[in-house]
GROMACS .gro file of N, CA and C in nm:
model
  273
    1UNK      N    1   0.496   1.388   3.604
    1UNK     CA    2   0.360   1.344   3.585
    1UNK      C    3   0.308   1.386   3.447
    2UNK      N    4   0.333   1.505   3.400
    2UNK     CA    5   0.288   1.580   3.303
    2UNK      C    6   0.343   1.481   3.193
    3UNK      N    7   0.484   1.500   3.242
    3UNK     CA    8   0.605   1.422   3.119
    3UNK      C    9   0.569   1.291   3.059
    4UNK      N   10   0.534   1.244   3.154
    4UNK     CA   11   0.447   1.061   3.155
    4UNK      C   12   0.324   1.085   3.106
    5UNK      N   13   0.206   1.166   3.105
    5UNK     CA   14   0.093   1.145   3.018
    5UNK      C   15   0.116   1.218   2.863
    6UNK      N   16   0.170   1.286   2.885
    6UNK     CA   17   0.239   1.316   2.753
    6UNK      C   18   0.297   1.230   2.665
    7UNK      N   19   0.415   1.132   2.739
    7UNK     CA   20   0.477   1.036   2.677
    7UNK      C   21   0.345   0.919   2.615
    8UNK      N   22   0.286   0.861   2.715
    8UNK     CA   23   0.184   0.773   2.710
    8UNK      C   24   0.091   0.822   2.580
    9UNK      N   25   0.056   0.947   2.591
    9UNK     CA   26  -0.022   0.993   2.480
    9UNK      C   27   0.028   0.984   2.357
   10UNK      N   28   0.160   1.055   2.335
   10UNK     CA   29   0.218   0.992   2.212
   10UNK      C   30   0.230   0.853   2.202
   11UNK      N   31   0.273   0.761   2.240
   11UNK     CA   32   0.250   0.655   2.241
   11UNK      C   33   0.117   0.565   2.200
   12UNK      N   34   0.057   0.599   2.277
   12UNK     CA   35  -0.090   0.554   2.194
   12UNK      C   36  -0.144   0.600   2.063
   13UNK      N   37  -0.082   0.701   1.989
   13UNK     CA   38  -0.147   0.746   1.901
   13UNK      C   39   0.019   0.730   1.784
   14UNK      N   40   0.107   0.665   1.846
   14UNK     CA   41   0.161   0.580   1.731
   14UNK      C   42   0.113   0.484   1.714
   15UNK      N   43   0.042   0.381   1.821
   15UNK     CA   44  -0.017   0.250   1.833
   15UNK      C   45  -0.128   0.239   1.713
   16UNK      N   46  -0.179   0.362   1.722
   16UNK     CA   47  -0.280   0.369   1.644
   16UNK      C   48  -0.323   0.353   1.489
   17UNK      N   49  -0.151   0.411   1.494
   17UNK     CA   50  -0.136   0.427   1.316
   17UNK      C   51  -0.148   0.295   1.241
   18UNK      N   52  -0.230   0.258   1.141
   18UNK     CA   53  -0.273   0.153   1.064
   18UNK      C   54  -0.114   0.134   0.998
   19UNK      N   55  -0.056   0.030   0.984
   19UNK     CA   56   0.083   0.017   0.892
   19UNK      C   57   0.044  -0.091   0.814
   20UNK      N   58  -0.008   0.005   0.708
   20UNK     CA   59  -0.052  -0.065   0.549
   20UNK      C   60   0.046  -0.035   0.504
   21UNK      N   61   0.005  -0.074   0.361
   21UNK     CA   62   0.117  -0.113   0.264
   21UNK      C   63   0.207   0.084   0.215
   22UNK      N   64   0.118   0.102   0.269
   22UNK     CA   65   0.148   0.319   0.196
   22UNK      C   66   0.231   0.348   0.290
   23UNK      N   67   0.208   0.333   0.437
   23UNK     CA   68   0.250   0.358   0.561
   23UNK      C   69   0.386   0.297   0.562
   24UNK      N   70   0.412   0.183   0.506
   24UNK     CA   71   0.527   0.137   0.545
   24UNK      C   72   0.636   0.172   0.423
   25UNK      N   73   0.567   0.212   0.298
   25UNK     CA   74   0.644   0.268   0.204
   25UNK      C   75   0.723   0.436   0.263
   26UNK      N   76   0.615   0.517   0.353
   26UNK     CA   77   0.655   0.630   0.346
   26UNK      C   78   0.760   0.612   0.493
   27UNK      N   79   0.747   0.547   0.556
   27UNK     CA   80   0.868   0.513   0.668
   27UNK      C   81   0.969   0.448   0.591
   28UNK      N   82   0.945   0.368   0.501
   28UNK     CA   83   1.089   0.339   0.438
   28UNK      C   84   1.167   0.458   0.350
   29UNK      N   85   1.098   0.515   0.301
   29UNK     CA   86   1.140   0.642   0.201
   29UNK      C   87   1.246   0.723   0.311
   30UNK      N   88   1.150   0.733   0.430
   30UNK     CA   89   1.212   0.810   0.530
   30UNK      C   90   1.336   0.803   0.615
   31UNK      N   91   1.372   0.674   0.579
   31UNK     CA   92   1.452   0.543   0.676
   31UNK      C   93   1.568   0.603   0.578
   32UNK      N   94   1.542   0.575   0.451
   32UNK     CA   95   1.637   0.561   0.331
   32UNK      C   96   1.673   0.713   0.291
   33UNK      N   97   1.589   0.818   0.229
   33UNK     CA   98   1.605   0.930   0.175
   33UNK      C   99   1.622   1.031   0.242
   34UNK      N  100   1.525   1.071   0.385
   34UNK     CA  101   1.534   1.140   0.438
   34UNK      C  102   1.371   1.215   0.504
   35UNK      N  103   1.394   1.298   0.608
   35UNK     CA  104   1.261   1.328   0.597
   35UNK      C  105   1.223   1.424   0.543
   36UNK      N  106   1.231   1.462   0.421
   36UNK     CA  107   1.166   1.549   0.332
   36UNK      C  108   1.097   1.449   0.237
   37UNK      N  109   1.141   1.333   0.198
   37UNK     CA  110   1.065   1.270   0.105
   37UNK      C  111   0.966   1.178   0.187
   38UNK      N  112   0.977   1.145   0.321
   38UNK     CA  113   0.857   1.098   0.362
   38UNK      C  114   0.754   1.190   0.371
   39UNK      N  115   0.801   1.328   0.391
   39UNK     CA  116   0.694   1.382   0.414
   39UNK      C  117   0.603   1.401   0.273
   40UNK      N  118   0.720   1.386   0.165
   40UNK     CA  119   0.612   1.411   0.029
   40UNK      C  120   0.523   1.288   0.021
   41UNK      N  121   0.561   1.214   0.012
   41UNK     CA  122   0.534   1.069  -0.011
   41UNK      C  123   0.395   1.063   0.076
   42UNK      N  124   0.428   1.147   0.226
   42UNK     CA  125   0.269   1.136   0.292
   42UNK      C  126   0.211   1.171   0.266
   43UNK      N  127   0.238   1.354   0.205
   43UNK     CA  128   0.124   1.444   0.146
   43UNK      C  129   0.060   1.364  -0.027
   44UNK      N  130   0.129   1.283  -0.072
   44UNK     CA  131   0.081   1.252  -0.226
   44UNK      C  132  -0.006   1.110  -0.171
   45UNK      N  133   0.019   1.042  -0.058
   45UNK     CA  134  -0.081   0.947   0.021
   45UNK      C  135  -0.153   0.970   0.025
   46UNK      N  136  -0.161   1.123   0.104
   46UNK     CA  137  -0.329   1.186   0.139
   46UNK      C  138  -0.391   1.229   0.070
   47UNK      N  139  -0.331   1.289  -0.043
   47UNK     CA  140  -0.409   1.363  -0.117
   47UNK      C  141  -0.453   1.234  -0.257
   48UNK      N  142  -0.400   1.126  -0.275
   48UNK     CA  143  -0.494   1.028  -0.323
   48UNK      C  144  -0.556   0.972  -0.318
   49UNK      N  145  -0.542   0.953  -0.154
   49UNK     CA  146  -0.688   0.841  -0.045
   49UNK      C  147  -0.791   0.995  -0.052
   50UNK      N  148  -0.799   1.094  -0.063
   50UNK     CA  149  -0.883   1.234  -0.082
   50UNK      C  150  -0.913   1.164  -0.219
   51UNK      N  151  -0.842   1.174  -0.321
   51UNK     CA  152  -0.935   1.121  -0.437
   51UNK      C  153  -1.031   1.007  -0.439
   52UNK      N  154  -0.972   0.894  -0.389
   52UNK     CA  155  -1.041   0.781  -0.417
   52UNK      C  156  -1.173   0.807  -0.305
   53UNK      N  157  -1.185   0.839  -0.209
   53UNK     CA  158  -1.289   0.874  -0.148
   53UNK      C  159  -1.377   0.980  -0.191
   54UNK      N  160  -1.361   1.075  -0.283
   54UNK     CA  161  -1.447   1.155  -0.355
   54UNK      C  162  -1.489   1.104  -0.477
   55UNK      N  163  -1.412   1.004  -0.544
   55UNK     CA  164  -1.472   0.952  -0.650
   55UNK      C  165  -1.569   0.816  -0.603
   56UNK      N  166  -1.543   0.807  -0.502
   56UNK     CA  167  -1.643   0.655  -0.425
   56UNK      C  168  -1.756   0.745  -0.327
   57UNK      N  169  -1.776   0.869  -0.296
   57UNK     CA  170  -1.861   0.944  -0.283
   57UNK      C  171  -1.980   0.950  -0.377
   58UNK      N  172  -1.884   1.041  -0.498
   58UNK     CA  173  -2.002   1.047  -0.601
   58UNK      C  174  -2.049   0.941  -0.669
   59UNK      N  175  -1.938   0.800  -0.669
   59UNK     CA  176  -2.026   0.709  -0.753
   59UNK      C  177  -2.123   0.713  -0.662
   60UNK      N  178  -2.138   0.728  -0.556
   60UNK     CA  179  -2.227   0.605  -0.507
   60UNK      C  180  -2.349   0.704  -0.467
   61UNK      N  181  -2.330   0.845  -0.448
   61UNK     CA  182  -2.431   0.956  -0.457
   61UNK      C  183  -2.510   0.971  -0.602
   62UNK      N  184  -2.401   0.915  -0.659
   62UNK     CA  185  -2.462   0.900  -0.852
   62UNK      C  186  -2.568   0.742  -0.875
   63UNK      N  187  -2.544   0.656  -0.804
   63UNK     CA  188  -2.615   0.589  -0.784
   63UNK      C  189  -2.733   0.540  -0.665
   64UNK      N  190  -2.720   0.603  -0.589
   64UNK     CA  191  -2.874   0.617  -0.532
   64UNK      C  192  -2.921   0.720  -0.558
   65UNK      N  193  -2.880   0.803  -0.631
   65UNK     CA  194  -3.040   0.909  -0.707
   65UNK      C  195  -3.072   0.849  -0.825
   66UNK      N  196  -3.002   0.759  -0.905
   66UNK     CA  197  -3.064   0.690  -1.032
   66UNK      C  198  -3.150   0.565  -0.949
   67UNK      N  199  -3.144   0.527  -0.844
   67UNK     CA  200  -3.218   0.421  -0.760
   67UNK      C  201  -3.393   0.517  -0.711
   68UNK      N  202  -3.330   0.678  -0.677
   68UNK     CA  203  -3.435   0.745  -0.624
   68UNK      C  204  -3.534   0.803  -0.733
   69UNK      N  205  -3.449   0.806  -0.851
   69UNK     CA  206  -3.548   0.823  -0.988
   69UNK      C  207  -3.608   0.684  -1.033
   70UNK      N  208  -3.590   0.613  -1.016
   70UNK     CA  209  -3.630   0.490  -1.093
   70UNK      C  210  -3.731   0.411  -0.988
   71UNK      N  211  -3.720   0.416  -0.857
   71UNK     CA  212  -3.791   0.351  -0.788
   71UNK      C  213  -3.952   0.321  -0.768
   72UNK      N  214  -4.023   0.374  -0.839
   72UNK     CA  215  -4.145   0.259  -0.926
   72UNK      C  216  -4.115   0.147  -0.985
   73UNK      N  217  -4.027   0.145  -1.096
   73UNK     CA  218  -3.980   0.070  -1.159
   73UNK      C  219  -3.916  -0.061  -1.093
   74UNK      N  220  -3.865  -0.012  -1.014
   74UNK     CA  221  -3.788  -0.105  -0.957
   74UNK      C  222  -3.889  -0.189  -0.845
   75UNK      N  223  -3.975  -0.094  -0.798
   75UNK     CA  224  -4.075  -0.207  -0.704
   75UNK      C  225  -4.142  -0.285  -0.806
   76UNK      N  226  -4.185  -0.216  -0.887
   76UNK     CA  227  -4.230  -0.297  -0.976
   76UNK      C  228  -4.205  -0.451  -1.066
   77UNK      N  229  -4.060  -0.429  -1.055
   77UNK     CA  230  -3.989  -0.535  -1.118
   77UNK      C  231  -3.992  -0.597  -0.991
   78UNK      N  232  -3.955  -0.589  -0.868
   78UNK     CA  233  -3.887  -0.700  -0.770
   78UNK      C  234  -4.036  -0.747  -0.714
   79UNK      N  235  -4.184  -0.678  -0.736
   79UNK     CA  236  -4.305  -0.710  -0.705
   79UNK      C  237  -4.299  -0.859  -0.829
   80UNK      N  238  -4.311  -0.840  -0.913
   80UNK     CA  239  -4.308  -0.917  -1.047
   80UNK      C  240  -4.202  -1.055  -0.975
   81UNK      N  241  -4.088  -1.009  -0.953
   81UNK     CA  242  -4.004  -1.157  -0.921
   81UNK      C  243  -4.089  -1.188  -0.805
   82UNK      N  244  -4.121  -1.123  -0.676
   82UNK     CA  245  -4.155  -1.208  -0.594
   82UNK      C  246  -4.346  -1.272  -0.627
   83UNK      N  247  -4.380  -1.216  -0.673
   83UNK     CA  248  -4.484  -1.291  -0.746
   83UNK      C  249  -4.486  -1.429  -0.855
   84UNK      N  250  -4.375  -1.440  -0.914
   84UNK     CA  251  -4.302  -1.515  -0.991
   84UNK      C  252  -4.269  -1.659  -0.887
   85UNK      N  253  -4.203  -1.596  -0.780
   85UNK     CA  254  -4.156  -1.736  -0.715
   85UNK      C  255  -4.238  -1.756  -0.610
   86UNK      N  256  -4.337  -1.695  -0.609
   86UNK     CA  257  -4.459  -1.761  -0.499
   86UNK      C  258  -4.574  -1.796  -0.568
   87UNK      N  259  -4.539  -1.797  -0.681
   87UNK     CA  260  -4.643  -1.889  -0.802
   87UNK      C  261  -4.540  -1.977  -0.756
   88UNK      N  262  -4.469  -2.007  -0.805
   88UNK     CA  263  -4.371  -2.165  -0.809
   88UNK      C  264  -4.362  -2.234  -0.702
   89UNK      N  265  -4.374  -2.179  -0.561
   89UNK     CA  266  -4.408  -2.245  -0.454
   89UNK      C  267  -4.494  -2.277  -0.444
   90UNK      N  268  -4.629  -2.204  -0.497
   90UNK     CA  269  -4.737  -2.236  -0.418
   90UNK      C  270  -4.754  -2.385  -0.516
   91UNK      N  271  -4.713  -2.384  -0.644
   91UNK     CA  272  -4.746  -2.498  -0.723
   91UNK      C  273  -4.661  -2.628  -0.749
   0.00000   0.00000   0.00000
């Protein structure tokens, strides 16, 4: 019983694994080289999807505080367009 939810559990949580284009590189590495280089190949995976998600963090933390400094300005301007095109409708 134990053996079977155990099995099942692993099982589902291979199901799980996304097999993108990285995923299927580091199973081939593994297929081919051995498993010491899949395992590098995973750790240099993770630790670059860690980069690209900290640099898409701060852009984007870097850009809504230049949105949270500027925002007079900016109502201001999009007050201006929508005033702009409800002159043009109304006329």
């Amino acid at each position: 019983m134990i053996g079977t939810l155990i099995l099942l559990a692993f099982l589902g949580f291979i199901a799980s694994v996304g097999l993108g284009p990285v995923t299927v590189l580091v199973i081939k590495r593994g297929m081919e080289r051995g498993l010491s280089y899949a395992w590098i190949s995973g750790i240099g995976a993770g630790l670059v999807d860690s980069l690209y998600g900290s640099v898409a963090y701060f852009g984007i933390q870097t850009f809504i505080d230049l949105i949270n400094q500027h925002q007079g300005y900016i109502r201001m301007g999009m007050g201006a367009v929508l005033a702009i095109i409800s002159a043009f409708l109304w006329l």
